[in-house]
Short mmCIF file of C-alpha atoms in Angstrom, two decimals:
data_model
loop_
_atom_site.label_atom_id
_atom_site.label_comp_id
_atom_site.label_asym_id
_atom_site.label_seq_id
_atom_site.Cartn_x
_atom_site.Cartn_y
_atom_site.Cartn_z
CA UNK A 12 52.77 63.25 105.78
CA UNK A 13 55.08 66.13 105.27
CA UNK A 14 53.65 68.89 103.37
CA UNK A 15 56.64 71.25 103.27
CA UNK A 16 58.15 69.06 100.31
CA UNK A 17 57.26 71.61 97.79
CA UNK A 18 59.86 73.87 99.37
CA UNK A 19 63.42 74.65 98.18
CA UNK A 20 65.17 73.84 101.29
CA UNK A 21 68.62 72.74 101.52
CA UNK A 22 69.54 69.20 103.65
CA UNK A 23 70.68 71.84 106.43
CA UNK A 24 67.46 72.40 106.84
CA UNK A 25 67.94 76.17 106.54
CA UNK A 26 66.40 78.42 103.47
CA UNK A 27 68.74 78.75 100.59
CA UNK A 28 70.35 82.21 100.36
CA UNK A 29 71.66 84.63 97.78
CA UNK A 30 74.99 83.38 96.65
CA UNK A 31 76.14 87.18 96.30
CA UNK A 32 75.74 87.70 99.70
CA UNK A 33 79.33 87.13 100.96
CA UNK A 34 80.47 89.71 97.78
CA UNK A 35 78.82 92.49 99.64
CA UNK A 36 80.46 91.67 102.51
CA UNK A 37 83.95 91.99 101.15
CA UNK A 38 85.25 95.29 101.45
CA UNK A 39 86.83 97.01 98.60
CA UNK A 40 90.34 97.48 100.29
CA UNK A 41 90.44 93.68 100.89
CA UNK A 42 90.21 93.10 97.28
CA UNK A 43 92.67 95.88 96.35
CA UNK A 44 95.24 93.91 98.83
CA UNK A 45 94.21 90.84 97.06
CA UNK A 46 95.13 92.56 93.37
CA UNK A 47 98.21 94.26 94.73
CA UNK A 48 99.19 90.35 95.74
CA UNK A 49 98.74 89.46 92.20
CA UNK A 50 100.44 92.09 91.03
CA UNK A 51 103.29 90.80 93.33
CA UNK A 52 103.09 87.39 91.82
CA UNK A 53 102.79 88.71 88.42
CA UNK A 54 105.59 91.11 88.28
CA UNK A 55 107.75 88.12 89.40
CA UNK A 56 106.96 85.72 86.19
CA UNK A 57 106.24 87.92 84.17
CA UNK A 58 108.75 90.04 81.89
CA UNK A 59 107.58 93.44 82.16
CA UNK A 60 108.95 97.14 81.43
CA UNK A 61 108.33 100.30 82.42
CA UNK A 62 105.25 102.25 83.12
CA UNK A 63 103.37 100.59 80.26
CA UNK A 64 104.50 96.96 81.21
CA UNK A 65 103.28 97.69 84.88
CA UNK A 66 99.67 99.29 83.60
CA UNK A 67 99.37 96.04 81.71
CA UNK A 68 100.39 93.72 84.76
CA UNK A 69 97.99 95.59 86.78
CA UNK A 70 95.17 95.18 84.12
CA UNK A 71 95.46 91.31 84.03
CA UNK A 72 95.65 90.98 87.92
CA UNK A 73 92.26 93.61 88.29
CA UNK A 74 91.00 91.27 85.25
CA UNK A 75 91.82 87.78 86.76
CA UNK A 76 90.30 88.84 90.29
CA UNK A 77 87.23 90.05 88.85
CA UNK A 78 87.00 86.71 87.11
CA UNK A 79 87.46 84.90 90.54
CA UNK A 80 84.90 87.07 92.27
CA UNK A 81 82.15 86.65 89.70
CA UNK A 82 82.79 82.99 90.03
CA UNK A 83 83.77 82.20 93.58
CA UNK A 84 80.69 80.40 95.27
CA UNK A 85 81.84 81.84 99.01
CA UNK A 86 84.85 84.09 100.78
CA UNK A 87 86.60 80.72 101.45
CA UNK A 88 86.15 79.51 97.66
CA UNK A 89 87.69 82.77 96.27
CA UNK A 90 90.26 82.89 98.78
CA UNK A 91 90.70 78.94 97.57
CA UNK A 92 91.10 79.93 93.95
CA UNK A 93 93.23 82.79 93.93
CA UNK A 94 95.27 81.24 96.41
CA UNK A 95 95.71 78.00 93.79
CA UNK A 96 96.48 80.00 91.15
CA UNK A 97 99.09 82.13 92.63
CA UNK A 98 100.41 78.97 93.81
CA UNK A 99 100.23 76.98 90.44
CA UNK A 100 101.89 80.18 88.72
CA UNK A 101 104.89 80.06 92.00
CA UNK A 102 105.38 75.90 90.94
CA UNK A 103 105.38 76.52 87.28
CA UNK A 104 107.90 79.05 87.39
CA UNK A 105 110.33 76.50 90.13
CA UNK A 106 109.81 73.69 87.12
CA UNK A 107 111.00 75.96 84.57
CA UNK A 108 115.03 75.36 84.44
CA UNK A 109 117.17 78.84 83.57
CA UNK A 110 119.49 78.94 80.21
CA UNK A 111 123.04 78.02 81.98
CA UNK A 112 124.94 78.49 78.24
CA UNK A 113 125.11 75.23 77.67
CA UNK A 114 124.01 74.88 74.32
CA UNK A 115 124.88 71.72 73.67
CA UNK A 116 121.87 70.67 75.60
CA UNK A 117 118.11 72.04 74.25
CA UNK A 118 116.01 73.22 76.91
CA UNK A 119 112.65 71.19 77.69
CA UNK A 120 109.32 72.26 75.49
#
């Protein structure tokens, strides 16, 4: 009879660890390449102007990879998620077709 069943042991057969771990093994400069990326992303979709409109843009992306971080499970699963995002944001913005004057024709919803 086994009598370790009581345990909290994953199948692996290895003791669970802190999920938080991998968070304190990202440095800070990898994340501030990871919001400047966003910032990229975000200052190509997004109207923005001036000093103010930039300050803003760099609020959402410091916002959105917070949001990420706090939820990401592992490196690889934030990685995952911003990665998806940005690319989600990069599709939506290809699917969106530009004014070309016609007006004779309404543009999609």
């Amino acid at each position: 009879m086994d009598t370790n069943n009581w345990r909290s042991t994953p199948p692996s057969g290895e003791p669970t660890m802190d999920t938080s771990d991998w968070r304190t093994q990202l440095q800070p400069d990898s994340r501030q390449r990871i919001v400047n990326k966003i910032m990229d992303t975000l200052k190509r979709h997004l109207p923005s102007s001036g000093q103010d409109g930039l300050n803003e843009l760099r609020k959402i992306a410091v916002r959105f990879e917070e949001k990420i971080f706090t939820a990401a499970t592992s490196q690889s699963d934030y990685l995952k998620r911003i990665s998806l995002k940005m690319l989600t944001m990069e599709n939506k913005s290809q699917n969106t077709v530009p004014n070309t004057g016609n007006d004779s024709i309404p543009p999609d919803p």
